Amino acid sequence: MIDGFGRGVPGASDDTRRALMDLVMAATVRIHGPAYGYAPEGPGGGFLGSGFFIAPSWVLTCAHVAMGGEGRDVTVVYELGPGSGETSVKGSVVAALPEPPRGAAGAAPFGPAGGWPAPDLALVRLRRPVEHACVYVTERPAAFFGGGQVVYSGWTEVGGRLKRLYGQCSVQGTVGGWADPDEQMRLGGDVLPPGVSGGPTVDLTRGEVVGVLKSQLVGGMGGTSIGIERLRLLPVPPEMAASESDDDYQAVFHAHDRYHADRHTNGVGTGRTWADVQSGLGAGADRALSPQQRVMLLGRLAELPPPVSTHSLLDLLGRLPGVHSVDRYPAPRSWRDGLGALYENRRGEAALELVLRYCMSVIAAERPYVTPSTAVAEEALWNWVKWIAEERLPRDFRNEITRLRAAARHRTDRAQRRAWPAYGERRVDGEGPFVLLELEPRGWERDSYDWRIGVARHTGEVLPVREDSRGTPGQDLPARLAAPLTEAFRRCDEPDNPAVLQVAVVQALLGLDVDRWQLSPGGPPLGTVRPVVVRPSDREPPYSEDEARERRARWNRTWSVAMRAEILDCEDGLRVPVPTEEDLRALAYEAVPVLCRFGDRPDAETAAGLTRMALGGFHLALLRRGADRPDPVCADFHRRAADTLAGAGTAGQLPRTVQELRRGVREGRTEMYWSDGVALYYDDPHHPLPGSGQLLEAP
């Protein structure tokens, strides 16, 4: 009997469950400080907590465990099985989520409650090769666990000695919402003793690791677990990957999937594999693939180079028929994540067809790099798809995928970086997605804002990422928005091509220096790593058809011919009023206004000038922020602003030109100091704000 869609068989034998726990415990480790081995055995030997092997030579644990010693060095201690004896090996923390502020020593608490903030995960890389077991990690978000029970494993002190233990907890809900970076699974029904933090949380129904134990409930039963999908928040390399090792996330999960595929297909192995145990649990019931087929498929996907970017993977998924939105959780970034996103979309034969269509898209996808074995890996994946289709699907579908394979084989440009994708279009300037941040001041609360973040597509859709209407103090905005902005950027960025951030604010806040925000302690200003532009969110009066046509024509002109600067509010070092609407409309369509006297916040005269500029049909301008400067400074600013606009060419290049200026100022390039404080007013009429000036709305 099947207990629900995709769930296991309740009657799974005790032997199968014991085999599952043997696999879990064989991969569970304890973490010590770097001096372990020179100190006495037992709790006094620098014991920090638990962890587990997630892939060969990689350990996953909690950041508060791994960073609790001296610096980023730890010792990993493990046993392969009963009576095998302990093995210790040195390791280094290569990534912590989140990273502590620069200069923080060890695991000094820096969270709001004095502990390590969620997601509280750390990756440890071993310094030498050793033989060890690895867990099987789910490819889906933890919220899709198969039942109401999980088991855990870890180490704790018992009678003055460190002992391995495991237990079982009930899933009682979550702490935090699905869009919160600190969302955690609430566990109950068992006491989580000190030391088990960092150990694996295992879905008992499907036989796969879904999370990492984070905390225990003080004075009570249970605690919390962080979903394994939060590892997707690991930093993404800003440049195009040249090898698998350039991205820790891809390196870990490719090694994980190859490990399990190799052991399952090993012709001389005698022990039960994770796929064997999952099959015994009934984990493949009512699913498109059996556990054995799934592990083989994931192994083949892991032989291929990863997706070029999260954005390209989301595009690929979006082109598959009937795929539901995958925007709810941290967006997928690997082929295994994409496969996991398909599981809840179809059932039966339709589900299998969807999986195989996905595989064909992977075969045809653009590559960030190729290796000598890439063509062999593509052929191996195709042979697997063909074998499954011949066994289970009708001739019409088999003929369709054969045609897709023939089309992919005739492509000769996939070996080239940034080649035109086989499955879709390469974005061009003005048609790529961008991140939209809208800040709405709360008039009844001084310096407090409601906000919403979304991913805007060139089609006009805005896909919400996160919002907050409870009011955030202005000084807290950078820290509060860091996590959702980072997630939104990951959904848009391409290697070497970070997406634009458009900040929509009321006219009085156009001088807000979002480009100076730091999304991590000690990190670079936001405007130096990506283009940041501002646009007004105030409601505009309705335009006549002729006025709207003229405004579009003015905007389009700046995209097709070289721009030229028009200083509007400064003449011979003196402040002057912005010209009238009639005079502004008489300016050439390629003219770009420069407001030299804008300042930090527009005063009444500046605000009136901005209004006339907008009514005059201009959607593009340079705003010079900062306190009013002495007269002699203006001439150099005017000259360099004019040269910059002319040198940028067209409006499509201007956001990145301003980004380069900001980067140059930070790097101490004196020839760019003139641009310090410049903001780019960029009100694209082809991408109007959703909701007619209201906060972002779902499409």
XYZ file of C-alpha atoms in Angstrom:
699
model
C 0.000 0.000 0.000
C 1.271 3.454 -0.880
C 0.922 6.106 1.802
C 0.536 9.269 -0.272
C 2.276 10.530 -3.388
C 5.914 9.581 -3.486
C 5.993 8.218 0.064
C 7.515 5.010 1.207
C 5.882 1.757 2.238
C 4.930 1.823 5.948
C 5.768 -1.858 6.200
C 9.465 -1.458 5.453
C 11.399 -4.050 7.426
C 13.369 -3.297 10.561
C 16.393 -4.734 8.768
C 16.085 -2.062 6.057
C 15.810 0.699 8.626
C 18.804 -0.624 10.515
C 20.732 -0.689 7.248
C 19.773 2.944 6.692
C 21.075 3.958 10.111
C 24.289 2.027 9.528
C 24.847 4.086 6.368
C 24.070 7.336 8.186
C 26.285 6.627 11.172
C 29.193 5.457 9.021
C 29.255 8.914 7.436
C 28.740 10.887 10.672
C 31.880 12.513 12.050
C 32.866 14.558 15.028
C 34.666 17.870 14.739
C 37.579 18.796 16.989
C 39.887 21.760 17.170
C 43.099 21.608 15.147
C 45.164 20.449 18.157
C 43.247 17.172 18.545
C 45.644 14.241 18.710
C 47.984 16.023 21.094
C 45.368 16.435 23.811
C 43.836 13.669 25.956
C 40.947 11.648 24.549
C 37.425 12.557 25.511
C 35.539 15.836 25.790
C 38.699 17.644 26.842
C 40.247 16.966 23.436
C 38.791 20.053 21.800
C 35.442 18.483 20.818
C 33.340 21.061 18.940
C 30.362 19.128 17.582
C 29.204 16.791 14.836
C 29.174 16.733 11.055
C 28.950 14.296 8.158
C 30.684 13.414 4.926
C 28.587 14.904 2.142
C 31.032 13.958 -0.628
C 34.514 12.456 -0.869
C 36.878 14.730 1.104
C 34.040 17.135 2.042
C 32.311 17.479 5.437
C 29.155 19.476 6.079
C 28.478 20.811 9.561
C 27.209 23.928 11.330
C 29.220 27.121 11.097
C 29.062 27.570 14.869
C 30.676 24.125 15.207
C 33.392 24.416 12.556
C 34.288 27.995 13.471
C 34.357 27.267 17.198
C 38.054 26.412 17.312
C 41.130 28.355 16.313
C 40.721 30.064 12.986
C 39.395 27.881 10.183
C 41.378 24.708 10.916
C 39.679 21.615 12.376
C 40.253 17.908 12.892
C 37.682 15.444 11.561
C 37.356 12.132 13.438
C 35.300 9.205 12.106
C 34.807 5.431 12.086
C 33.910 3.381 9.031
C 32.099 0.712 11.037
C 32.001 -1.295 14.245
C 35.511 -2.200 15.369
C 37.196 -0.314 12.525
C 38.888 2.131 14.863
C 38.997 5.894 14.681
C 40.643 7.873 11.921
C 41.498 11.550 12.267
C 42.322 13.899 9.435
C 42.954 17.627 9.273
C 40.541 19.873 7.440
C 39.926 23.522 6.601
C 36.695 25.501 6.585
C 36.404 26.762 3.014
C 32.955 28.343 3.364
C 30.656 29.432 6.185
C 27.071 30.622 5.819
C 27.060 33.395 6.752
C 30.689 34.364 6.942
C 31.633 36.161 10.177
C 32.595 39.840 10.018
C 36.210 40.460 9.123
C 38.397 40.416 12.193
C 35.978 38.274 14.229
C 37.859 35.578 16.131
C 36.625 31.997 16.150
C 32.912 31.527 16.671
C 32.317 34.851 18.398
C 28.528 35.273 18.351
C 27.364 37.907 15.915
C 23.697 36.984 15.436
C 20.760 38.950 16.864
C 20.410 36.490 19.768
C 24.128 36.080 20.398
C 24.454 32.901 18.320
C 25.477 32.101 14.761
C 22.783 33.357 12.377
C 20.993 30.935 10.059
C 21.635 29.172 7.821
C 24.626 28.343 10.072
C 26.300 25.924 7.650
C 29.980 25.270 6.945
C 31.881 23.206 4.396
C 35.117 21.559 5.526
C 37.597 20.226 2.957
C 40.008 17.494 4.030
C 43.707 18.153 3.579
C 44.576 14.625 2.485
C 42.679 11.788 0.795
C 41.154 9.120 3.033
C 38.605 6.358 2.524
C 35.230 7.110 4.080
C 31.485 6.717 3.558
C 29.162 9.528 2.371
C 25.487 10.216 3.020
C 22.908 10.540 0.253
C 21.559 14.107 0.083
C 18.123 14.923 -1.287
C 17.946 16.973 -4.463
C 14.759 18.715 -3.299
C 14.026 21.360 -0.646
C 13.600 19.900 2.833
C 9.969 21.059 2.942
C 9.167 18.174 0.580
C 10.188 15.527 3.117
C 8.361 12.235 2.679
C 6.692 11.857 6.066
C 6.370 13.161 9.585
C 9.459 11.483 11.064
C 13.171 12.085 10.711
C 16.166 10.393 12.260
C 19.401 12.072 13.255
C 22.935 11.061 14.100
C 25.735 12.733 16.017
C 28.237 12.577 18.838
C 27.849 13.553 22.494
C 29.455 12.994 25.872
C 28.173 9.945 27.763
C 29.806 9.034 31.075
C 32.860 11.160 30.391
C 33.463 9.685 26.928
C 32.409 10.748 23.455
C 29.833 8.363 22.016
C 28.034 8.135 18.715
C 24.224 8.118 18.932
C 21.125 8.393 16.814
C 17.491 9.120 17.509
C 14.144 9.874 15.947
C 12.137 13.104 15.957
C 8.769 14.204 14.699
C 8.528 17.140 12.296
C 6.349 19.750 13.952
C 6.516 22.588 11.455
C 8.935 25.380 10.672
C 10.436 28.448 12.269
C 10.332 31.377 9.848
C 8.633 31.695 6.478
C 9.650 30.083 3.210
C 11.270 33.318 2.026
C 13.313 33.840 5.192
C 17.027 32.990 5.145
C 16.631 31.688 8.713
C 13.785 29.243 7.990
C 14.297 26.061 10.013
C 12.457 22.780 10.495
C 11.054 22.358 14.015
C 11.697 18.950 15.568
C 10.160 17.361 18.651
C 9.772 14.066 20.432
C 13.364 13.485 21.526
C 16.069 15.196 23.547
C 18.875 16.495 21.329
C 21.938 16.291 23.582
C 24.875 18.723 23.413
C 27.319 17.894 20.629
C 24.887 16.646 17.973
C 24.700 20.061 16.271
C 26.020 19.675 12.732
C 24.823 16.082 12.390
C 22.536 14.902 9.563
C 18.726 14.944 9.620
C 17.379 12.041 7.553
C 13.939 11.632 6.006
C 13.008 8.200 7.335
C 10.448 7.617 4.598
C 12.679 8.270 1.599
C 16.051 7.493 3.112
C 17.855 10.720 2.252
C 19.475 13.534 4.198
C 17.259 16.608 4.197
C 18.930 18.850 6.763
C 21.583 19.632 9.348
C 20.846 19.781 13.089
C 21.304 23.367 14.250
C 19.998 23.778 17.778
C 18.390 22.081 20.744
C 15.397 23.356 22.671
C 16.723 24.484 26.026
C 14.938 22.601 28.784
C 12.668 20.750 26.354
C 12.359 18.080 23.687
C 13.563 18.666 20.154
C 15.232 21.548 18.372
C 15.716 22.819 14.829
C 17.241 21.632 11.553
C 18.459 23.678 8.576
C 17.290 22.465 5.151
C 20.065 21.092 2.960
C 18.906 23.333 0.101
C 20.340 26.335 1.973
C 23.721 25.257 0.635
C 22.538 26.832 -2.621
C 23.327 30.133 -0.909
C 27.065 29.451 -1.167
C 28.761 32.308 -3.040
C 28.577 32.083 -6.822
C 31.848 32.805 -8.651
C 31.505 36.185 -10.397
C 33.410 34.970 -13.453
C 32.707 32.143 -15.850
C 33.813 28.837 -14.339
C 36.714 27.228 -16.180
C 36.538 23.955 -14.256
C 34.346 22.140 -11.759
C 36.573 23.188 -8.858
C 35.897 26.887 -9.475
C 32.522 26.570 -7.719
C 32.468 24.754 -4.357
C 28.752 23.991 -4.666
C 29.156 22.252 -8.017
C 32.345 20.480 -6.897
C 30.668 19.046 -3.805
C 27.501 17.778 -5.435
C 29.154 16.469 -8.591
C 31.485 14.450 -6.347
C 28.490 13.349 -4.232
C 26.497 12.072 -7.202
C 29.452 10.334 -8.841
C 30.263 8.643 -5.512
C 26.801 7.101 -5.201
C 26.537 6.145 -8.881
C 29.951 4.459 -8.776
C 29.092 2.424 -5.686
C 25.717 1.379 -7.003
C 27.143 0.165 -10.326
C 30.198 -1.463 -8.754
C 30.144 -5.090 -9.905
C 32.142 -6.474 -6.964
C 30.626 -4.579 -4.026
C 28.669 -6.642 -1.502
C 27.221 -4.061 0.910
C 23.885 -2.344 0.564
C 24.044 0.998 -1.193
C 21.847 3.973 -0.407
C 19.779 3.192 -3.515
C 19.271 -0.386 -2.302
C 18.061 0.824 1.087
C 15.822 3.488 -0.450
C 14.263 0.827 -2.642
C 13.632 -1.311 0.452
C 11.889 1.645 2.065
C 9.623 1.990 -0.962
C 11.007 5.451 -1.718
C 10.422 5.077 -5.449
C 6.744 4.200 -5.149
C 4.560 6.236 -7.528
C 7.613 8.142 -8.779
C 8.943 8.568 -12.289
C 12.230 6.888 -11.397
C 13.196 4.117 -9.025
C 15.998 4.923 -6.547
C 18.389 2.898 -8.701
C 17.415 4.775 -11.874
C 17.660 8.103 -10.076
C 21.163 7.503 -8.741
C 22.321 6.428 -12.196
C 20.809 9.534 -13.791
C 22.353 11.860 -11.217
C 25.717 10.211 -11.777
C 25.485 10.903 -15.495
C 24.402 14.515 -14.943
C 27.400 14.957 -12.638
C 29.761 14.013 -15.474
C 28.669 17.092 -17.424
C 29.801 20.683 -16.856
C 27.281 22.543 -14.670
C 24.746 25.112 -15.908
C 26.239 28.426 -16.971
C 24.186 30.203 -14.289
C 21.091 29.936 -12.124
C 19.367 32.220 -14.605
C 20.102 29.877 -17.520
C 18.860 26.884 -15.504
C 15.625 28.680 -14.597
C 15.142 29.514 -18.278
C 15.653 25.881 -19.206
C 13.117 24.718 -16.608
C 10.650 27.402 -17.658
C 10.637 26.081 -21.227
C 9.594 22.584 -20.172
C 5.861 21.943 -20.560
C 3.775 22.366 -17.425
C 6.613 23.033 -14.970
C 5.414 24.912 -11.906
C 7.303 27.917 -10.606
C 10.526 27.056 -8.765
C 10.900 30.498 -7.200
C 9.677 29.599 -3.724
C 12.912 28.241 -2.314
C 16.548 29.171 -2.884
C 16.716 28.898 -6.641
C 18.346 25.794 -8.150
C 21.919 26.084 -9.384
C 22.911 22.538 -10.459
C 21.506 19.875 -12.769
C 20.490 17.774 -9.729
C 18.566 20.768 -8.306
C 16.745 21.147 -11.607
C 15.785 17.477 -11.558
C 14.456 17.842 -8.018
C 12.305 20.796 -9.114
C 10.402 18.498 -11.503
C 9.222 15.899 -9.012
C 5.971 17.563 -7.974
C 4.846 18.603 -11.453
C 3.611 15.374 -13.044
C 2.811 11.762 -12.212
C 3.094 8.449 -13.982
C 4.105 8.411 -17.644
C 3.838 12.212 -17.939
C 6.327 12.597 -15.082
C 8.833 10.338 -16.820
C 8.430 12.215 -20.099
C 9.136 15.474 -18.267
C 12.317 14.053 -16.732
C 13.552 12.835 -20.110
C 12.735 16.154 -21.795
C 14.792 17.810 -19.081
C 17.686 15.466 -19.845
C 17.516 16.344 -23.526
C 17.654 20.049 -22.637
C 20.699 19.367 -20.460
C 22.428 17.578 -23.345
C 21.806 20.559 -25.631
C 22.559 23.257 -23.054
C 25.270 25.862 -23.277
C 28.445 24.910 -21.383
C 30.607 27.185 -19.225
C 33.541 24.982 -20.245
C 34.166 21.602 -21.831
C 36.593 18.830 -20.988
C 37.851 15.944 -23.099
C 35.163 13.745 -21.506
C 32.207 16.095 -22.089
C 31.194 14.515 -25.401
C 31.426 11.056 -23.828
C 29.238 12.220 -20.924
C 26.625 13.625 -23.318
C 26.540 10.320 -25.182
C 26.214 8.365 -21.922
C 23.269 10.507 -20.819
C 21.621 10.097 -24.215
C 22.042 6.317 -24.054
C 20.407 6.304 -20.603
C 17.479 8.425 -21.860
C 17.050 6.177 -24.884
C 17.146 3.024 -22.735
C 14.496 4.331 -20.311
C 12.264 5.554 -23.146
C 12.437 2.232 -24.995
C 11.494 0.383 -21.823
C 8.577 2.527 -20.702
C 7.339 5.111 -23.220
C 5.455 5.041 -26.548
C 7.006 5.293 -29.991
C 5.837 8.884 -30.642
C 7.822 10.152 -27.675
C 10.853 8.069 -28.608
C 10.773 9.555 -32.111
C 10.558 13.073 -30.666
C 13.618 12.731 -28.458
C 15.542 11.106 -31.312
C 14.922 14.247 -33.382
C 16.056 16.400 -30.459
C 19.246 14.376 -30.187
C 19.923 14.736 -33.902
C 19.510 18.517 -33.646
C 21.894 18.677 -30.681
C 24.548 16.594 -32.448
C 24.664 19.068 -35.338
C 25.557 21.938 -33.041
C 29.220 22.820 -33.254
C 29.345 25.947 -31.099
C 28.615 24.531 -27.643
C 32.335 24.104 -27.034
C 32.666 27.883 -27.184
C 32.097 29.892 -24.048
C 29.059 32.166 -24.238
C 27.801 30.290 -27.289
C 24.181 30.820 -28.287
C 22.150 28.386 -26.146
C 20.553 25.437 -27.890
C 17.420 25.692 -25.762
C 16.676 29.404 -25.954
C 17.884 32.864 -26.777
C 20.915 34.783 -25.612
C 19.776 37.926 -23.868
C 20.730 41.260 -25.368
C 21.082 44.675 -23.742
C 17.707 45.807 -22.424
C 16.156 42.332 -22.593
C 17.882 40.592 -19.705
C 16.200 40.299 -16.316
C 16.991 42.836 -13.658
C 16.378 43.126 -9.933
C 13.752 45.639 -8.867
C 13.810 47.057 -5.340
C 10.944 49.349 -4.405
C 11.171 51.396 -1.224
C 8.009 53.007 0.083
C 8.470 55.527 2.927
C 6.003 55.188 5.787
C 4.784 58.756 6.109
C 3.716 58.288 9.712
C 7.105 56.876 10.771
C 10.223 58.952 10.210
C 12.924 57.219 8.144
C 11.018 53.919 7.978
C 10.254 51.964 4.808
C 8.164 49.148 3.411
C 9.934 47.304 0.645
C 9.584 44.598 -1.927
C 12.158 42.850 -4.123
C 11.393 41.124 -7.398
C 13.012 39.787 -10.538
C 11.763 41.729 -13.568
C 11.803 40.084 -16.966
C 11.840 41.827 -20.310
C 8.328 40.464 -20.920
C 7.008 42.745 -18.178
C 6.585 40.063 -15.516
C 7.902 40.754 -12.034
C 8.450 37.608 -9.981
C 8.399 38.432 -6.256
C 11.373 37.352 -4.166
C 10.575 38.927 -0.806
C 8.664 41.792 0.794
C 8.184 43.421 4.170
C 5.424 45.860 5.069
C 6.228 46.092 8.784
C 8.543 49.068 8.423
C 12.341 48.894 8.353
C 14.453 51.765 9.729
C 16.613 53.343 7.037
C 19.856 52.473 8.832
C 18.816 48.782 8.917
C 17.952 48.482 5.224
C 21.359 47.215 3.983
C 21.499 44.378 6.548
C 17.803 43.490 6.251
C 17.841 43.408 2.457
C 21.215 41.644 2.049
C 19.874 38.077 1.889
C 16.875 38.696 -0.417
C 18.936 40.883 -2.737
C 21.637 38.209 -2.942
C 19.016 35.598 -3.857
C 17.460 37.894 -6.469
C 20.859 38.624 -8.013
C 21.620 34.905 -8.279
C 18.435 34.411 -10.302
C 19.502 37.072 -12.815
C 23.288 37.130 -12.968
C 25.339 35.601 -15.723
C 29.080 34.988 -15.333
C 31.009 38.193 -15.988
C 27.664 39.980 -16.442
C 25.968 40.934 -13.149
C 22.355 42.037 -13.440
C 21.292 45.643 -12.955
C 19.638 46.711 -9.705
C 16.857 49.246 -10.288
C 15.878 51.111 -7.120
C 12.404 52.644 -7.309
C 11.843 55.437 -4.785
C 9.779 58.565 -4.497
C 11.354 61.617 -6.069
C 12.451 63.006 -2.693
C 14.664 59.913 -2.158
C 16.392 59.714 -5.539
C 19.628 60.623 -3.773
C 19.502 57.501 -1.557
C 22.961 55.951 -1.791
C 21.982 52.303 -2.316
C 25.092 51.965 -4.474
C 27.182 52.415 -1.291
C 25.430 49.605 0.625
C 27.523 46.618 1.681
C 25.690 43.284 1.596
C 28.276 41.572 3.804
C 30.470 42.908 6.607
C 33.544 44.442 5.049
C 32.286 43.634 1.554
C 32.578 45.948 -1.446
C 29.980 48.678 -2.043
C 27.082 47.336 -4.079
C 27.566 49.854 -6.883
C 31.125 48.673 -7.541
C 30.126 45.054 -8.262
C 26.997 45.663 -10.352
C 25.129 48.518 -12.054
C 22.791 50.333 -9.643
C 20.315 52.886 -10.998
C 17.436 54.879 -9.497
C 13.995 55.592 -10.873
C 11.007 57.512 -9.519
C 8.019 55.622 -8.143
C 5.750 58.671 -7.884
C 2.564 58.495 -9.872
C 2.829 60.401 -13.125
C -0.012 62.252 -14.835
C -1.515 60.445 -17.822
C 0.131 61.348 -21.103
C -1.559 61.947 -24.381
C -0.818 59.583 -27.222
C 1.476 62.154 -28.836
C 3.345 62.780 -25.573
C 3.808 59.058 -24.950
C 5.077 58.580 -28.500
C 7.556 61.450 -28.088
C 8.836 60.067 -24.760
C 9.425 56.625 -26.275
C 11.143 58.187 -29.274
C 13.471 60.188 -27.011
C 14.363 57.060 -25.027
C 14.852 54.933 -28.147
C 17.118 57.592 -29.668
C 19.558 57.308 -26.761
C 19.729 53.575 -27.455
C 20.623 53.964 -31.107
C 22.992 56.962 -31.373
C 25.769 58.463 -29.289
C 24.527 60.484 -26.325
C 25.589 63.987 -25.467
C 25.432 65.779 -22.117
C 23.152 68.738 -21.425
C 23.950 70.582 -18.180
C 20.580 71.878 -16.990
C 21.032 73.510 -13.603
C 24.531 75.034 -13.576
C 26.131 77.713 -15.725
C 29.589 79.223 -15.280
C 29.763 77.758 -11.794
C 26.432 79.284 -10.745
C 23.222 77.443 -10.012
C 20.429 78.201 -12.499
C 16.825 76.938 -12.790
C 16.128 73.910 -14.958
C 14.622 75.133 -18.251
C 10.898 75.075 -18.901
C 9.155 72.018 -20.330
C 8.909 73.700 -23.741
C 12.637 74.438 -23.818
C 13.454 70.896 -22.669
C 11.310 69.374 -25.413
C 13.285 71.399 -27.932
C 16.516 69.652 -26.976
C 17.858 66.929 -29.266
C 16.536 63.451 -28.554
C 20.049 62.169 -27.862
C 20.582 64.794 -25.129
C 21.019 63.434 -21.589
C 20.360 65.874 -18.720
C 23.076 66.383 -16.100
C 21.960 67.909 -12.782
C 25.157 69.286 -11.271
C 23.377 70.842 -8.264
C 21.176 67.923 -7.289
C 22.667 67.489 -3.783
C 21.756 64.788 -1.250
C 18.016 65.425 -1.121
C 16.303 67.659 -3.663
C 15.136 70.971 -2.263
C 12.018 72.688 -3.573
C 13.808 74.225 -6.559
C 15.578 70.972 -7.458
C 12.378 68.961 -7.061
C 10.553 71.333 -9.389
C 13.388 70.980 -11.894
C 13.179 67.192 -11.718
C 9.453 67.378 -12.373
C 9.988 69.609 -15.418
C 12.679 67.235 -16.670
C 10.317 64.256 -16.419
C 7.443 66.148 -18.035
C 9.841 67.210 -20.774
C 10.108 63.576 -21.783
C 13.484 62.593 -20.290
C 13.954 59.137 -18.773
C 17.725 59.307 -18.407
C 19.916 61.683 -16.399
C 23.073 61.986 -14.316
C 22.472 63.319 -10.796
C 25.396 64.756 -8.842
C 24.784 63.949 -5.183
C 26.548 65.401 -2.171
C 26.698 68.808 -0.523
C 26.751 71.865 -2.768
C 30.347 72.364 -3.918
C 32.471 75.473 -4.502
C 32.166 76.990 -7.943
C 35.615 75.966 -9.313
C 34.742 72.251 -9.049
C 31.911 72.446 -11.555
C 33.912 73.027 -14.729
C 35.837 69.780 -14.407
C 32.677 67.890 -13.538
C 30.870 69.272 -16.587
C 33.753 68.401 -18.896
C 34.194 64.846 -17.622
C 30.466 64.129 -17.503
C 30.192 65.156 -21.164
C 33.167 62.970 -22.114
C 31.751 60.012 -20.197
C 28.329 60.194 -21.840
C 29.854 60.499 -25.287
C 32.304 57.687 -24.576
C 29.604 55.355 -23.258
C 27.906 55.511 -26.638
C 24.304 54.498 -26.030
C 22.014 54.249 -23.022
C 22.357 50.490 -22.892
C 26.014 50.853 -21.897
C 25.566 53.696 -19.416
C 24.695 51.656 -16.262
C 27.907 49.641 -16.593
C 29.902 52.788 -17.381
C 28.742 54.313 -14.096
C 29.602 51.043 -12.328
C 33.155 51.288 -13.700
C 33.401 54.858 -12.422
C 32.350 53.767 -8.937
C 34.852 50.945 -9.009
C 37.579 53.331 -10.110
C 36.822 55.734 -7.251
C 37.097 52.869 -4.767
C 40.380 51.701 -6.312
C 41.868 55.173 -5.967
C 41.958 56.116 -9.655
C 42.237 59.875 -9.429
C 40.966 60.482 -12.952
C 37.589 59.117 -11.806
C 37.251 61.071 -8.551
C 35.049 63.619 -10.327
C 32.254 60.995 -10.409
C 32.174 60.375 -6.655
C 28.504 60.526 -5.637
C 27.017 60.400 -9.150
C 23.673 58.605 -9.427
C 22.121 57.373 -12.657
C 18.449 58.246 -13.152
C 17.161 55.466 -15.406
C 13.378 55.307 -15.841
C 12.906 52.778 -18.637
C 9.494 53.400 -20.286
C 9.540 49.923 -21.830
C 9.615 48.432 -18.308
C 7.130 50.505 -16.302
C 6.826 49.844 -12.603
C 4.096 47.324 -11.795
C 1.003 48.460 -9.973
C 0.984 52.023 -11.337
C 3.271 53.291 -8.619
C 2.151 50.821 -5.975
C 4.441 48.205 -4.452
C 5.354 45.301 -6.695
C 2.588 42.910 -7.574
C 2.813 39.288 -8.604
C 2.172 38.818 -12.339
